[in-house]
PDB file of C-alpha atoms in Angstrom:
ATOM      1  CA  MET I   1       0.154  -0.264   0.151  1.00 47.00           C
ATOM      2  CA  TYR I   2       2.589   2.184   1.325  1.00 44.00           C
ATOM      3  CA  GLY I   3       5.124   1.541  -2.200  1.00 50.00           C
ATOM      4  CA  LEU I   4       7.706  -0.146   0.282  1.00 52.00           C
ATOM      5  CA  ASN I   5       9.196  -3.504  -0.106  1.00 56.00           C
ATOM      6  CA  GLY I   6       9.826  -5.160   3.030  1.00 55.00           C
ATOM      7  CA  GLU I   7      11.558  -1.550   5.047  1.00 51.00           C
ATOM      8  CA  LEU I   8       8.852  -1.825   7.816  1.00 53.00           C
ATOM      9  CA  LEU I   9       9.166  -5.304   8.330  1.00 55.00           C
ATOM     10  CA  GLU I  10      12.583  -4.766   8.721  1.00 55.00           C
ATOM     11  CA  LEU I  11      12.772  -1.519  11.000  1.00 52.00           C
ATOM     12  CA  LEU I  12      10.230  -2.901  13.290  1.00 54.00           C
ATOM     13  CA  PRO I  13      12.777  -4.956  15.298  1.00 54.00           C
ATOM     14  CA  ILE I  14      15.214  -1.998  15.092  1.00 48.00           C
ATOM     15  CA  ILE I  15      12.723   0.252  16.310  1.00 49.00           C
ATOM     16  CA  ARG I  16      12.197  -2.763  19.148  1.00 50.00           C
ATOM     17  CA  ASN I  17      16.089  -3.022  20.344  1.00 50.00           C
ATOM     18  CA  VAL I  18      17.324   0.592  20.135  1.00 57.00           C
ATOM     19  CA  SER I  19      14.743   2.968  20.644  1.00 66.00           C
ATOM     20  CA  PRO I  20      12.957   3.607  24.563  1.00 68.00           C
ATOM     21  CA  LYS I  21       9.563   2.476  24.636  1.00 78.00           C
ATOM     22  CA  TRP I  22       7.863   5.815  24.618  1.00 69.00           C
ATOM     23  CA  PHE I  23       9.142   6.202  21.310  1.00 81.00           C
ATOM     24  CA  ARG I  24       8.279   2.771  19.807  1.00 84.00           C
ATOM     25  CA  LYS I  25       4.283   3.867  18.889  1.00 88.00           C
ATOM     26  CA  TRP I  26       5.657   7.105  16.794  1.00 91.00           C
ATOM     27  CA  PRO I  27       7.040   4.887  13.980  1.00 91.00           C
ATOM     28  CA  ALA I  28       3.978   3.579  12.784  1.00 91.00           C
ATOM     29  CA  ILE I  29       2.307   6.715  13.707  1.00 94.00           C
ATOM     30  CA  GLU I  30       4.573   8.653  10.918  1.00 93.00           C
ATOM     31  CA  GLN I  31       3.889   5.591   8.697  1.00 92.00           C
ATOM     32  CA  THR I  32      -0.017   6.270   8.391  1.00 93.00           C
ATOM     33  CA  ALA I  33       0.363   9.819   8.595  1.00 96.00           C
ATOM     34  CA  LYS I  34      -1.864  11.734   5.919  1.00 96.00           C
ATOM     35  CA  VAL I  35       0.727  15.494   6.971  1.00 97.00           C
ATOM     36  CA  ILE I  36       2.991  15.178   9.498  1.00 98.00           C
ATOM     37  CA  ARG I  37       3.772  19.375  10.994  1.00 97.00           C
ATOM     38  CA  ALA I  38       6.817  19.771  12.867  1.00 96.00           C
ATOM     39  CA  TYR I  39       8.829  21.818  14.960  1.00 96.00           C
ATOM     40  CA  GLN I  40      12.347  21.886  16.406  1.00 95.00           C
ATOM     41  CA  LEU I  41      14.271  24.353  19.012  1.00 93.00           C
ATOM     42  CA  ALA I  42      17.600  22.810  18.337  1.00 91.00           C
ATOM     43  CA  LEU I  43      18.047  19.656  16.090  1.00 95.00           C
ATOM     44  CA  ILE I  44      17.452  19.266  12.561  1.00 97.00           C
ATOM     45  CA  PRO I  45      14.335  16.534  12.348  1.00 96.00           C
ATOM     46  CA  GLY I  46      14.890  12.811  12.177  1.00 95.00           C
ATOM     47  CA  LEU I  47      13.073  12.551   9.060  1.00 97.00           C
ATOM     48  CA  LEU I  48      15.382  14.846   7.356  1.00 98.00           C
ATOM     49  CA  GLN I  49      18.979  13.485   8.609  1.00 98.00           C
ATOM     50  CA  THR I  50      21.864  12.720   7.395  1.00 98.00           C
ATOM     51  CA  ALA I  51      23.338   9.238   8.341  1.00 97.00           C
ATOM     52  CA  ASP I  52      26.541  11.229   9.753  1.00 97.00           C
ATOM     53  CA  TYR I  53      24.772  14.196  11.598  1.00 98.00           C
ATOM     54  CA  ALA I  54      22.073  11.535  13.032  1.00 97.00           C
ATOM     55  CA  ARG I  55      25.656   9.341  14.148  1.00 96.00           C
ATOM     56  CA  ALA I  56      27.327  12.358  15.875  1.00 95.00           C
ATOM     57  CA  ILE I  57      23.863  12.781  17.755  1.00 94.00           C
ATOM     58  CA  PHE I  58      23.492   9.363  18.792  1.00 93.00           C
ATOM     59  CA  GLN I  59      27.430   9.232  19.013  1.00 91.00           C
ATOM     60  CA  GLY I  60      26.685  11.855  21.960  1.00 86.00           C
ATOM     61  CA  GLU I  61      24.387  10.218  23.749  1.00 81.00           C
ATOM     62  CA  PRO I  62      25.668   9.181  27.396  1.00 81.00           C
ATOM     63  CA  GLY I  63      27.069   5.691  27.551  1.00 78.00           C
ATOM     64  CA  ALA I  64      27.063   5.437  23.621  1.00 77.00           C
ATOM     65  CA  MET I  65      27.960   1.593  22.245  1.00 85.00           C
ATOM     66  CA  PRO I  66      29.570   1.595  18.750  1.00 83.00           C
ATOM     67  CA  GLY I  67      27.096  -0.791  17.794  1.00 87.00           C
ATOM     68  CA  GLU I  68      24.208   0.201  19.269  1.00 90.00           C
ATOM     69  CA  VAL I  69      24.825   3.703  17.579  1.00 92.00           C
ATOM     70  CA  GLU I  70      24.813   2.125  14.287  1.00 94.00           C
ATOM     71  CA  LYS I  71      21.464   0.821  15.024  1.00 93.00           C
ATOM     72  CA  ALA I  72      20.226   3.859  15.587  1.00 92.00           C
ATOM     73  CA  VAL I  73      21.189   5.549  12.749  1.00 95.00           C
ATOM     74  CA  LYS I  74      19.674   2.399  10.162  1.00 94.00           C
ATOM     75  CA  ALA I  75      16.346   3.024  11.895  1.00 92.00           C
ATOM     76  CA  ARG I  76      16.395   6.621  11.664  1.00 93.00           C
ATOM     77  CA  LEU I  77      17.504   6.663   7.921  1.00 95.00           C
ATOM     78  CA  GLN I  78      14.701   4.027   7.045  1.00 93.00           C
ATOM     79  CA  ARG I  79      12.062   6.096   9.228  1.00 93.00           C
ATOM     80  CA  GLN I  80      12.971   8.128   6.126  1.00 95.00           C
ATOM     81  CA  ALA I  81      11.038   6.153   3.385  1.00 94.00           C
ATOM     82  CA  ILE I  82       8.032   7.650   4.081  1.00 95.00           C
ATOM     83  CA  LEU I  83       9.187  10.157   1.629  1.00 96.00           C
ATOM     84  CA  ASP I  84      10.242   8.735  -0.430  1.00 94.00           C
ATOM     85  CA  ARG I  85       7.302   6.277  -1.268  1.00 92.00           C
ATOM     86  CA  GLN I  86       5.142   6.786  -3.555  1.00 90.00           C
ATOM     87  CA  ASN I  87       2.232   8.573  -1.889  1.00 92.00           C
ATOM     88  CA  PRO I  88       4.307  10.578   0.968  1.00 96.00           C
ATOM     89  CA  PRO I  89       3.367  12.434   3.703  1.00 97.00           C
ATOM     90  CA  GLY I  90       2.707  16.271   3.559  1.00 97.00           C
ATOM     91  CA  VAL I  91       5.522  17.313   5.799  1.00 98.00           C
ATOM     92  CA  SER I  92       5.726  20.499   7.299  1.00 98.00           C
ATOM     93  CA  PHE I  93       9.038  21.766   9.799  1.00 98.00           C
ATOM     94  CA  ILE I  94       9.606  24.612  11.523  1.00 98.00           C
ATOM     95  CA  LEU I  95      13.648  25.318  12.375  1.00 97.00           C
ATOM     96  CA  ASP I  96      14.697  27.898  15.019  1.00 96.00           C
ATOM     97  CA  GLU I  97      17.935  29.531  13.439  1.00 96.00           C
ATOM     98  CA  SER I  98      19.737  27.871  15.728  1.00 95.00           C
ATOM     99  CA  VAL I  99      19.839  24.488  14.381  1.00 96.00           C
ATOM    100  CA  LEU I 100      21.184  25.892  11.427  1.00 96.00           C
ATOM    101  CA  ILE I 101      24.234  26.825  13.704  1.00 94.00           C
ATOM    102  CA  ARG I 102      24.606  24.404  15.775  1.00 92.00           C
ATOM    103  CA  GLN I 103      27.408  22.165  14.941  1.00 93.00           C
ATOM    104  CA  ILE I 104      26.995  19.038  15.009  1.00 95.00           C
ATOM    105  CA  GLY I 105      29.311  16.636  14.037  1.00 95.00           C
ATOM    106  CA  GLY I 106      31.713  19.410  12.979  1.00 94.00           C
ATOM    107  CA  ARG I 107      31.895  21.347   9.963  1.00 93.00           C
ATOM    108  CA  GLY I 108      31.709  19.418   6.829  1.00 95.00           C
ATOM    109  CA  VAL I 109      28.731  17.112   8.641  1.00 97.00           C
ATOM    110  CA  MET I 110      27.154  20.221   9.013  1.00 96.00           C
ATOM    111  CA  ARG I 111      28.057  21.388   5.635  1.00 96.00           C
ATOM    112  CA  ALA I 112      26.483  18.464   3.471  1.00 97.00           C
ATOM    113  CA  GLN I 113      23.143  18.458   6.283  1.00 97.00           C
ATOM    114  CA  LEU I 114      22.532  21.445   5.193  1.00 97.00           C
ATOM    115  CA  THR I 115      22.691  21.016   1.539  1.00 97.00           C
ATOM    116  CA  TYR I 116      20.398  17.903   1.874  1.00 98.00           C
ATOM    117  CA  LEU I 117      18.427  19.763   3.506  1.00 97.00           C
ATOM    118  CA  VAL I 118      18.338  22.304   0.521  1.00 97.00           C
ATOM    119  CA  ASP I 119      17.463  19.575  -1.337  1.00 97.00           C
ATOM    120  CA  MET I 120      15.008  18.187   0.086  1.00 97.00           C
ATOM    121  CA  MET I 121      12.935  21.412   0.158  1.00 97.00           C
ATOM    122  CA  THR I 122      12.796  20.799  -3.362  1.00 97.00           C
ATOM    123  CA  ARG I 123      10.382  18.249  -3.183  1.00 96.00           C
ATOM    124  CA  PRO I 124       6.956  19.404  -3.305  1.00 96.00           C
ATOM    125  CA  TRP I 125       5.753  17.893  -0.511  1.00 97.00           C
ATOM    126  CA  VAL I 126       8.196  19.000   1.647  1.00 97.00           C
ATOM    127  CA  THR I 127       8.468  22.604   3.518  1.00 97.00           C
ATOM    128  CA  VAL I 128      10.810  23.607   5.770  1.00 98.00           C
ATOM    129  CA  ARG I 129      10.541  27.066   7.511  1.00 98.00           C
ATOM    130  CA  ILE I 130      12.980  29.054   9.790  1.00 97.00           C
ATOM    131  CA  ILE I 131      12.436  31.385  12.881  1.00 97.00           C
ATOM    132  CA  PRO I 132      15.249  34.009  12.501  1.00 95.00           C
ATOM    133  CA  LEU I 133      17.197  34.547  16.126  1.00 93.00           C
ATOM    134  CA  SER I 134      15.804  38.021  15.865  1.00 92.00           C
ATOM    135  CA  SER I 135      12.530  36.761  17.346  1.00 91.00           C
ATOM    136  CA  GLY I 136      13.432  36.830  19.945  1.00 87.00           C
ATOM    137  CA  ALA I 137      11.668  35.290  22.371  1.00 88.00           C
ATOM    138  CA  THR I 138       9.237  32.626  20.750  1.00 89.00           C
ATOM    139  CA  ALA I 139       5.780  29.826  21.703  1.00 81.00           C
ATOM    140  CA  GLY I 140       8.760  27.526  20.692  1.00 82.00           C
ATOM    141  CA  LEU I 141      11.208  28.068  23.456  1.00 85.00           C
ATOM    142  CA  ILE I 142       9.975  25.690  25.923  1.00 84.00           C
ATOM    143  CA  ALA I 143      10.501  22.068  23.863  1.00 89.00           C
ATOM    144  CA  PRO I 144      10.345  20.455  20.344  1.00 93.00           C
ATOM    145  CA  PHE I 145       7.503  18.730  19.540  1.00 95.00           C
ATOM    146  CA  VAL I 146       5.496  16.855  16.199  1.00 96.00           C
ATOM    147  CA  ILE I 147       2.013  17.041  14.809  1.00 97.00           C
ATOM    148  CA  ALA I 148       0.746  14.212  13.335  1.00 97.00           C
ATOM    149  CA  GLN I 149      -3.173  13.433  11.261  1.00 95.00           C
ATOM    150  CA  ASP I 150      -4.282  10.958   8.975  1.00 94.00           C
ATOM    151  CA  GLY I 151      -7.497  11.832   7.901  1.00 89.00           C
ATOM    152  CA  ASP I 152      -9.872  13.012  11.205  1.00 87.00           C
ATOM    153  CA  THR I 153      -7.283  11.374  13.717  1.00 89.00           C
ATOM    154  CA  HIS I 154      -4.621  13.427  15.239  1.00 94.00           C
ATOM    155  CA  ALA I 155      -1.841  12.555  17.041  1.00 96.00           C
ATOM    156  CA  ALA I 156       1.881  14.439  18.730  1.00 96.00           C
ATOM    157  CA  PHE I 157       5.258  13.701  20.009  1.00 94.00           C
ATOM    158  CA  LEU I 158       6.684  14.956  23.107  1.00 91.00           C
ATOM    159  CA  GLU I 159      10.424  14.877  23.879  1.00 83.00           C
ATOM    160  CA  SER I 160      11.972  15.733  26.977  1.00 75.00           C
ATOM    161  CA  ALA I 161      16.008  14.966  27.861  1.00 66.00           C
ATOM    162  CA  GLU I 162      15.227  11.245  29.345  1.00 68.00           C
ATOM    163  CA  SER I 163      11.390  10.834  28.590  1.00 72.00           C
ATOM    164  CA  GLY I 164       8.690  11.849  25.890  1.00 83.00           C
ATOM    165  CA  GLU I 165       5.153  11.044  25.162  1.00 89.00           C
ATOM    166  CA  VAL I 166       2.918   9.855  22.215  1.00 93.00           C
ATOM    167  CA  THR I 167      -1.078  11.417  22.938  1.00 94.00           C
ATOM    168  CA  HIS I 168      -4.519  11.278  20.964  1.00 94.00           C
ATOM    169  CA  ASP I 169      -5.403  13.448  23.565  1.00 95.00           C
ATOM    170  CA  VAL I 170      -7.813  15.810  21.889  1.00 95.00           C
ATOM    171  CA  GLY I 171      -7.441  18.911  24.075  1.00 96.00           C
ATOM    172  CA  MET I 172      -3.069  18.413  23.524  1.00 95.00           C
ATOM    173  CA  VAL I 173      -2.969  18.183  20.035  1.00 95.00           C
ATOM    174  CA  GLN I 174      -4.887  21.172  20.034  1.00 95.00           C
ATOM    175  CA  LYS I 175      -2.587  23.176  22.207  1.00 95.00           C
ATOM    176  CA  LEU I 176      -0.161  22.076  19.985  1.00 95.00           C
ATOM    177  CA  SER I 177      -1.787  23.082  17.039  1.00 95.00           C
ATOM    178  CA  GLU I 178      -2.505  26.621  18.366  1.00 95.00           C
ATOM    179  CA  ARG I 179       1.277  26.429  19.899  1.00 94.00           C
ATOM    180  CA  TRP I 180       2.194  25.630  15.980  1.00 94.00           C
ATOM    181  CA  GLU I 181      -0.158  28.442  14.284  1.00 95.00           C
ATOM    182  CA  PHE I 182       1.961  31.326  16.587  1.00 95.00           C
ATOM    183  CA  LEU I 183       5.890  30.174  15.240  1.00 96.00           C
ATOM    184  CA  SER I 184       4.483  29.598  11.960  1.00 96.00           C
ATOM    185  CA  GLY I 185       3.278  33.158  12.283  1.00 95.00           C
ATOM    186  CA  LEU I 186       7.016  33.663  12.867  1.00 96.00           C
ATOM    187  CA  ALA I 187       8.672  31.588  10.533  1.00 97.00           C
ATOM    188  CA  GLN I 188      10.112  32.588   7.013  1.00 97.00           C
ATOM    189  CA  PRO I 189       8.629  31.621   3.630  1.00 97.00           C
ATOM    190  CA  THR I 190      10.466  28.662   1.604  1.00 97.00           C
ATOM    191  CA  TYR I 191      12.588  31.041  -0.522  1.00 96.00           C
ATOM    192  CA  GLU I 192      13.641  33.710   2.366  1.00 97.00           C
ATOM    193  CA  THR I 193      14.568  30.028   4.276  1.00 97.00           C
ATOM    194  CA  GLU I 194      16.821  29.001   1.366  1.00 97.00           C
ATOM    195  CA  LYS I 195      18.413  32.057   1.311  1.00 96.00           C
ATOM    196  CA  ILE I 196      19.057  31.947   5.813  1.00 96.00           C
ATOM    197  CA  ILE I 197      20.016  28.894   4.961  1.00 97.00           C
ATOM    198  CA  ARG I 198      22.710  29.647   2.345  1.00 96.00           C
ATOM    199  CA  ARG I 199      24.467  32.551   4.175  1.00 94.00           C
ATOM    200  CA  VAL I 200      24.793  29.970   7.095  1.00 94.00           C
ATOM    201  CA  MET I 201      26.938  27.819   4.381  1.00 93.00           C
ATOM    202  CA  GLU I 202      28.403  30.273   3.106  1.00 89.00           C
ATOM    203  CA  TYR I 203      29.577  31.493   6.269  1.00 80.00           C
ATOM    204  CA  ASP I 204      30.934  28.193   7.630  1.00 69.00           C
ATOM    205  CA  ALA I 205      32.733  27.444   4.102  1.00 62.00           C
TER     206      ALA I 205
END
């Protein structure tokens, strides 16, 4: 149905082995979602990460073991298959500008990640917009979040330093949707966002 060739079946045991219990429901929700909206304060969202960028993140976790890091990278990359299938969800990302500046993995890794980000923005079902640092205090400084929609069914994912939560609570999803709208009003349009990303890349060249 999704135009996959067993990728999801291969992914499920990996997720169970390397992901905390509170996250394991979310990849299945991503698979069925028609629309995904994500706000990220500190990192490029997982669906848009390169392997080296993801690897650097996992290596930064306390007690990270090389074998487990590679399994986690594989699982993250396989989640991205939803963006390559014949009927991809519409995905919209709002990123704080600080996401572009933080040197995850060093300059080479970061430059490749930003190049990949610009490339992903050429896909009509992928939207990326930046909230400039000049916006000051915003409604997104507390924590990142993701909202997924499949018809009339909504779900949200919230993450903190040591835990996370997948919720279908209507009130919570509504509050996050309202927060999304506030952030959307601050975000630059896609053509300005591309200029911001390219400017950061030129500065780090």
